[in-house]
Tab-separated table of C-alpha atoms in Angstrom:
chain	number	residue	atom	x	y	z
A	1	MET	CA	65.416	8.979	4.269
A	2	PRO	CA	62.001	7.792	3.023
A	3	ALA	CA	61.371	8.162	-0.701
A	4	ARG	CA	59.175	11.077	-1.723
A	5	LEU	CA	55.562	10.119	-2.220
A	6	LEU	CA	53.811	10.905	-5.511
A	7	LEU	CA	50.702	12.490	-4.082
A	8	ASP	CA	47.506	11.382	-5.806
A	9	PRO	CA	44.721	13.875	-6.686
A	10	LEU	CA	42.228	12.512	-4.133
A	11	THR	CA	44.687	12.924	-1.264
A	12	ALA	CA	45.573	16.380	-2.542
A	13	VAL	CA	41.901	17.373	-2.441
A	14	ARG	CA	41.630	16.194	1.165
A	15	LEU	CA	44.735	18.133	2.164
A	16	VAL	CA	43.519	21.310	0.488
A	17	ASP	CA	40.037	20.909	2.007
A	18	ASP	CA	41.763	21.138	5.376
A	19	ALA	CA	44.125	23.914	4.307
A	20	VAL	CA	41.310	26.300	3.355
A	21	THR	CA	39.979	26.330	6.927
A	22	ALA	CA	42.781	28.805	7.723
A	23	PRO	CA	41.998	32.412	8.630
A	24	SER	CA	42.789	35.309	6.321
A	25	MET	CA	42.190	39.043	6.281
A	26	HIS	CA	38.448	39.649	5.726
A	27	ASN	CA	38.214	35.919	4.953
A	28	ALA	CA	39.413	36.703	1.434
A	29	GLN	CA	41.106	33.276	1.211
A	30	PRO	CA	43.915	34.573	-1.022
A	31	TRP	CA	45.496	31.230	-1.910
A	32	ARG	CA	45.809	28.862	-4.851
A	33	PHE	CA	47.238	25.356	-4.875
A	34	VAL	CA	48.704	23.410	-7.786
A	35	LEU	CA	49.280	19.651	-7.628
A	36	ARG	CA	52.225	18.718	-9.853
A	37	THR	CA	51.455	15.138	-10.834
A	38	GLY	CA	54.954	14.580	-12.207
A	39	THR	CA	56.612	15.315	-8.866
A	40	GLY	CA	53.755	14.680	-6.434
A	41	THR	CA	54.263	18.113	-4.906
A	42	ILE	CA	51.833	20.922	-4.137
A	43	ASP	CA	52.734	24.501	-4.969
A	44	LEU	CA	51.215	27.317	-2.935
A	45	TYR	CA	50.509	30.607	-4.689
A	46	GLY	CA	48.918	33.852	-3.667
A	47	ASP	CA	45.826	34.906	-5.590
A	48	PRO	CA	46.276	38.419	-7.048
A	49	ASP	CA	42.513	38.774	-7.509
A	50	ARG	CA	42.124	38.589	-3.724
A	51	SER	CA	44.768	41.099	-2.739
A	52	MET	CA	43.882	44.431	-1.125
A	53	ALA	CA	45.879	47.193	-2.734
A	54	HIS	CA	44.965	49.877	-0.205
A	55	ALA	CA	45.047	48.053	3.134
A	56	ASP	CA	47.765	45.565	2.181
A	57	PRO	CA	49.930	47.114	-0.539
A	58	ASP	CA	53.008	44.994	0.215
A	59	ARG	CA	50.870	41.806	0.549
A	60	ARG	CA	51.987	41.236	4.119
A	61	ALA	CA	48.527	40.155	5.299
A	62	LEU	CA	48.035	38.086	2.156
A	63	ARG	CA	51.213	36.123	2.853
A	64	ILE	CA	50.232	35.654	6.484
A	65	GLY	CA	46.930	34.130	5.360
A	66	CYS	CA	48.724	31.859	2.895
A	67	GLY	CA	51.174	30.851	5.633
A	68	ALA	CA	48.238	29.870	7.844
A	69	ALA	CA	46.871	27.731	5.002
A	70	LEU	CA	50.300	26.163	4.567
A	71	PHE	CA	50.381	25.204	8.233
A	72	SER	CA	46.895	23.682	7.976
A	73	LEU	CA	48.138	21.639	5.022
A	74	ARG	CA	50.999	20.378	7.183
A	75	VAL	CA	48.547	19.413	9.947
A	76	SER	CA	46.368	17.579	7.444
A	77	ALA	CA	49.379	15.682	6.104
A	78	ALA	CA	50.488	14.632	9.603
A	79	HIS	CA	46.947	13.460	10.344
A	80	ARG	CA	47.245	11.153	7.333
A	81	GLY	CA	50.664	9.797	8.259
A	82	LEU	CA	52.576	12.030	5.869
A	83	LEU	CA	55.457	14.390	6.468
A	84	ALA	CA	55.038	17.654	4.589
A	85	GLN	CA	58.414	19.114	3.680
A	86	VAL	CA	58.737	22.777	2.770
A	87	PRO	CA	62.360	23.378	1.749
A	88	ALA	CA	63.687	26.909	1.858
A	89	GLY	CA	65.191	28.342	-1.259
A	90	PRO	CA	64.526	30.421	-4.343
A	91	GLY	CA	61.285	29.924	-6.206
A	92	PRO	CA	60.522	29.706	-9.896
A	93	GLY	CA	60.632	33.476	-10.379
A	94	ASP	CA	56.886	33.952	-10.062
A	95	PRO	CA	56.184	36.705	-7.484
A	96	TRP	CA	52.962	34.947	-6.497
A	97	TRP	CA	54.672	31.607	-5.778
A	98	PHE	CA	55.181	31.112	-2.049
A	99	ALA	CA	56.150	27.477	-1.407
A	100	THR	CA	56.498	23.977	-2.830
A	101	VAL	CA	55.457	21.164	-0.500
A	102	GLY	CA	56.742	17.617	-0.913
A	103	PHE	CA	55.483	14.599	0.964
A	104	THR	CA	57.042	11.432	2.348
A	105	PRO	CA	55.416	8.565	4.244
A	106	ALA	CA	55.952	9.069	7.953
A	107	PRO	CA	54.856	6.180	10.181
A	108	ALA	CA	55.948	8.266	13.160
A	109	ALA	CA	54.453	11.503	11.858
A	110	ASP	CA	54.613	14.569	14.060
A	111	ARG	CA	52.090	13.743	16.773
A	112	ALA	CA	51.868	17.342	17.908
A	113	LEU	CA	50.826	18.393	14.422
A	114	ALA	CA	48.427	15.502	13.959
A	115	GLY	CA	46.851	16.260	17.329
A	116	LEU	CA	45.805	19.686	16.084
A	117	HIS	CA	43.721	18.272	13.236
A	118	PRO	CA	40.375	18.186	15.118
A	119	ALA	CA	40.754	21.910	15.813
A	120	LEU	CA	40.905	22.867	12.120
A	121	ARG	CA	37.120	23.024	11.800
A	122	ARG	CA	36.452	24.036	15.395
A	123	ARG	CA	38.534	27.192	15.216
A	124	HIS	CA	36.446	30.264	14.447
A	125	THR	CA	37.137	33.933	15.070
A	126	SER	CA	34.984	35.038	17.999
A	127	ARG	CA	33.875	38.681	17.911
A	128	PHE	CA	31.914	38.229	21.134
A	129	PRO	CA	32.793	39.256	24.692
A	130	PHE	CA	34.854	36.815	26.724
A	131	ARG	CA	34.416	36.062	30.398
A	132	ASP	CA	36.651	37.852	32.889
A	133	GLU	CA	38.437	34.609	33.675
A	134	PRO	CA	42.240	34.402	33.629
A	135	VAL	CA	44.004	32.069	31.242
A	136	PRO	CA	46.285	29.737	33.235
A	137	PRO	CA	50.028	30.417	32.884
A	138	ALA	CA	50.624	26.858	31.645
A	139	VAL	CA	48.216	27.425	28.755
A	140	LEU	CA	49.906	30.717	27.855
A	141	GLU	CA	53.292	29.020	27.953
A	142	GLY	CA	52.017	26.373	25.556
A	143	LEU	CA	50.998	29.104	23.125
A	144	THR	CA	54.388	30.813	23.327
A	145	THR	CA	56.017	27.452	22.619
A	146	ALA	CA	53.751	26.953	19.598
A	147	ALA	CA	54.902	30.276	18.123
A	148	ARG	CA	58.545	29.554	18.954
A	149	ILE	CA	58.450	26.209	17.127
A	150	GLU	CA	57.568	28.140	13.970
A	151	GLY	CA	60.341	30.679	14.453
A	152	CYS	CA	58.237	33.524	15.885
A	153	ARG	CA	57.534	35.077	19.281
A	154	LEU	CA	54.250	35.399	21.131
A	155	THR	CA	54.258	37.878	23.995
A	156	PHE	CA	51.585	39.072	26.395
A	157	PRO	CA	51.813	42.829	26.987
A	158	ASP	CA	51.294	44.397	30.383
A	159	PRO	CA	48.028	46.283	31.007
A	160	TRP	CA	49.554	49.675	30.165
A	161	HIS	CA	50.560	48.457	26.683
A	162	VAL	CA	47.213	46.701	26.223
A	163	ARG	CA	45.644	50.144	26.607
A	164	THR	CA	48.030	51.444	23.948
A	165	VAL	CA	46.977	48.702	21.517
A	166	LEU	CA	43.294	49.342	22.249
A	167	GLY	CA	43.875	52.993	21.444
A	168	LEU	CA	45.573	52.049	18.185
A	169	ALA	CA	42.582	49.902	17.217
A	170	ARG	CA	40.212	52.812	17.827
A	171	ASP	CA	42.481	55.137	15.865
A	172	ALA	CA	42.558	52.696	12.959
A	173	GLU	CA	38.756	52.517	12.899
A	174	HIS	CA	38.513	56.313	12.770
A	175	ARG	CA	41.070	56.468	9.969
A	176	GLU	CA	39.136	53.886	7.957
A	177	GLU	CA	35.893	55.789	8.457
A	178	ALA	CA	37.544	58.920	7.100
A	179	ASP	CA	39.065	57.152	4.076
A	180	PRO	CA	36.494	56.286	1.372
A	181	VAL	CA	38.913	53.991	-0.481
A	182	ALA	CA	39.646	52.012	2.690
A	183	ARG	CA	35.930	51.751	3.506
A	184	ALA	CA	35.073	50.537	0.016
A	185	GLU	CA	37.829	47.920	0.062
A	186	THR	CA	36.617	46.490	3.376
A	187	ALA	CA	32.953	46.679	2.324
A	188	ALA	CA	33.701	44.495	-0.698
A	189	TRP	CA	34.348	41.580	1.661
A	190	VAL	CA	31.427	42.130	4.049
A	191	HIS	CA	27.974	40.778	3.236
A	192	THR	CA	24.869	41.265	5.297
A	193	GLY	CA	21.788	39.911	3.583
A	194	PRO	CA	20.039	37.500	1.234
A	195	GLY	CA	21.293	39.327	-1.853
A	196	THR	CA	24.772	37.921	-1.218
A	197	GLY	CA	23.669	34.325	-0.677
A	198	GLY	CA	25.952	31.667	-2.066
A	199	ARG	CA	29.209	33.508	-1.409
A	200	THR	CA	32.044	31.274	-0.279
A	201	ASP	CA	34.240	34.034	1.112
A	202	GLY	CA	34.086	37.250	3.097
A	203	ILE	CA	32.519	38.091	6.450
A	204	PRO	CA	28.802	37.257	6.812
A	205	VAL	CA	26.630	39.143	9.265
A	206	ALA	CA	26.424	36.085	11.547
A	207	ALA	CA	30.131	36.511	12.269
A	208	PHE	CA	29.966	40.238	13.112
A	209	GLY	CA	29.287	39.838	16.816
A	210	PRO	CA	27.827	42.687	18.909
A	211	ARG	CA	29.011	46.279	18.907
A	212	ALA	CA	31.037	47.380	21.916
A	213	THR	CA	29.432	49.741	24.441
A	214	SER	CA	32.906	50.927	25.465
A	215	GLY	CA	36.275	51.390	23.864
A	216	THR	CA	37.866	48.189	25.170
A	217	ALA	CA	37.091	45.830	22.277
A	218	THR	CA	39.868	44.893	19.876
A	219	VAL	CA	37.529	43.072	17.504
A	220	ARG	CA	36.918	44.784	14.207
A	221	ASP	CA	33.459	46.317	14.050
A	222	PHE	CA	32.237	45.442	10.565
A	223	GLY	CA	28.901	47.035	11.477
A	224	ARG	CA	30.634	50.387	11.007
A	225	ILE	CA	31.173	49.530	7.361
A	226	ARG	CA	27.880	47.768	6.684
A	227	PRO	CA	25.324	48.715	9.338
A	228	VAL	CA	22.952	45.932	10.331
A	229	ARG	CA	19.521	46.700	11.737
A	230	GLY	CA	19.130	45.198	15.173
A	231	GLN	CA	22.826	44.466	15.738
A	232	ALA	CA	23.235	43.954	19.477
A	233	TRP	CA	25.434	45.943	21.822
A	234	ALA	CA	27.527	44.349	24.561
A	235	MET	CA	30.134	45.140	27.183
A	236	PHE	CA	33.428	43.493	26.298
A	237	GLU	CA	35.978	42.412	28.884
A	238	LYS	CA	37.484	45.303	30.793
A	239	ASP	CA	41.009	43.901	30.667
A	240	PRO	CA	41.307	41.770	27.529
A	241	ARG	CA	44.093	39.241	27.358
A	242	LEU	CA	46.051	40.287	24.278
A	243	ALA	CA	48.998	38.609	22.618
A	244	LEU	CA	51.400	40.035	20.050
A	245	LEU	CA	52.847	37.765	17.378
A	246	THR	CA	56.196	39.145	16.256
A	247	THR	CA	59.043	38.284	13.914
A	248	ASP	CA	62.664	39.455	13.898
A	249	GLY	CA	62.512	40.453	10.240
A	250	ASP	CA	59.776	42.042	8.207
A	251	GLY	CA	60.010	40.591	4.711
A	252	PRO	CA	58.043	38.070	2.634
A	253	ALA	CA	59.652	35.020	4.245
A	254	ASP	CA	58.907	36.421	7.708
A	255	TRP	CA	55.254	36.990	6.808
A	256	LEU	CA	54.829	33.431	5.532
A	257	ARG	CA	56.508	32.164	8.718
A	258	ALA	CA	54.235	34.367	10.826
A	259	GLY	CA	51.171	32.859	9.166
A	260	GLN	CA	52.289	29.363	10.072
A	261	ALA	CA	52.999	30.427	13.642
A	262	LEU	CA	49.645	32.198	13.850
A	263	GLN	CA	47.724	29.101	12.814
A	264	ARG	CA	49.710	26.885	15.147
A	265	VAL	CA	48.904	29.217	18.046
A	266	LEU	CA	45.209	29.431	17.107
A	267	LEU	CA	44.822	25.672	16.795
A	268	ARG	CA	46.676	25.110	20.069
A	269	ALA	CA	44.410	27.660	21.755
A	270	THR	CA	41.298	26.003	20.318
A	271	THR	CA	42.515	22.600	21.532
A	272	ASP	CA	43.021	24.117	24.991
A	273	GLY	CA	39.422	25.371	25.086
A	274	LEU	CA	40.129	29.033	24.382
A	275	ALA	CA	38.154	31.334	22.143
A	276	THR	CA	40.218	33.634	19.937
A	277	SER	CA	39.974	36.653	17.721
A	278	MET	CA	42.536	38.591	15.714
A	279	THR	CA	42.933	42.105	14.506
A	280	SER	CA	45.337	43.500	11.968
A	281	HIS	CA	43.477	46.817	11.887
A	282	PRO	CA	46.155	49.025	13.494
A	283	LEU	CA	48.872	47.120	11.620
A	284	GLU	CA	47.447	48.223	8.263
A	285	TRP	CA	48.517	51.829	8.904
A	286	PRO	CA	52.335	52.212	8.853
A	287	GLU	CA	52.224	55.210	11.172
A	288	LEU	CA	50.378	53.126	13.790
A	289	ARG	CA	52.039	49.750	13.366
A	290	TRP	CA	55.375	50.613	14.954
A	291	THR	CA	53.589	51.691	18.150
A	292	ALA	CA	52.019	48.242	18.538
A	293	ARG	CA	55.418	46.763	19.405
A	294	ASP	CA	55.870	46.188	23.120
A	295	PRO	CA	59.024	48.140	24.061
A	296	LEU	CA	59.622	45.880	27.070
A	297	VAL	CA	60.322	42.776	24.975
A	298	GLY	CA	62.971	44.113	22.640
A	299	ARG	CA	63.024	44.557	18.913
A	300	GLY	CA	60.663	42.898	16.500
A	301	HIS	CA	57.840	43.477	14.069
A	302	VAL	CA	54.259	42.854	15.150
A	303	GLN	CA	52.463	40.741	12.563
A	304	MET	CA	49.176	40.093	14.394
A	305	VAL	CA	47.301	41.100	17.527
A	306	LEU	CA	45.367	38.251	19.151
A	307	ARG	CA	42.693	38.255	21.859
A	308	LEU	CA	42.405	35.131	23.997
A	309	GLY	CA	39.910	34.027	26.581
A	310	TYR	CA	36.950	31.901	27.514
A	311	GLY	CA	33.681	32.569	25.762
A	312	PRO	CA	31.580	31.823	22.666
A	313	PRO	CA	33.630	30.151	19.927
A	314	GLY	CA	32.316	32.379	17.149
A	315	ALA	CA	30.323	31.640	14.027
A	316	PRO	CA	31.856	29.762	11.076
A	317	THR	CA	32.570	31.729	7.934
A	318	PRO	CA	32.186	30.296	4.415
A	319	ARG	CA	35.067	28.566	2.668
A	320	ARG	CA	35.857	28.074	-0.986
A	321	PRO	CA	35.863	24.360	-1.892
A	322	ALA	CA	39.044	22.599	-2.958
A	323	ALA	CA	37.728	22.394	-6.528
A	324	GLU	CA	37.850	26.190	-6.697
A	325	VAL	CA	41.387	26.663	-5.390
A	326	LEU	CA	43.221	23.514	-6.537
A	327	ASP	CA	44.574	22.875	-10.030
A	328	VAL	CA	46.002	19.518	-11.120
A	329	ARG	CA	48.748	19.706	-13.713
């Protein structure tokens, strides 16, 4: 077995610069990294200042976002000929500690991981309509394999259950509109004008996309929370291609695993020329979340709803620099 590499600060910065391209709820980027110079490892922590007490009280979405960042770190390491090792086991007793990553030189690094590296900065959430063009079965199979590699399942519900999920998304929007605490929490991460210039997080108006003229869009309509003058309207695809990312369990380890699977699927989809968007909106309400599960595919816990198709790739959203999220100790 190759000896563990003592990661140097410059390499750590490059890895974290790639890691922060990961998606997270409302682009809150709820992660912190610590380079331990004595061991050459990187610790991943959640950032309590970026948690959402109302929409995410158990920090499920926060851990999913951190898991996506962890997967991006693994891709970055493979791109640089390193094997990122994330051993399972108890942590240091800190509830915000999620993982410790060690590195070894890997001349034959995981080519599948390394091949996803170009997609890190090409992947953007697209809140625009997709073309009514089917996704080839071989591409869908590749996405299911990507999720399976990370210990999760990706399934594609039949049209009748797609309609159920669309209804859940609409219900979630109505519930948020009626809940002032939920609206305020979302609004804190949405910025629409020059007065918020310089922010390195959240959802800017350029990433809103148009408002749907019908009830078939699964994308979250941030214009409901922060109305934008002149925001366009558009007809979204009549029969969206949805995918459900599920785990067998529903605890902290499952959520971190789901985040890694989510990012692997998104990067694979981007590499295959697909545009993607995600919604956790109906999953934020416990009384709605159980209904999102597809009863035809057995038991499981839905961790994310994805929309896949061919269309505009979506606008980039700001990212916090490595200097803001990485400590060297």
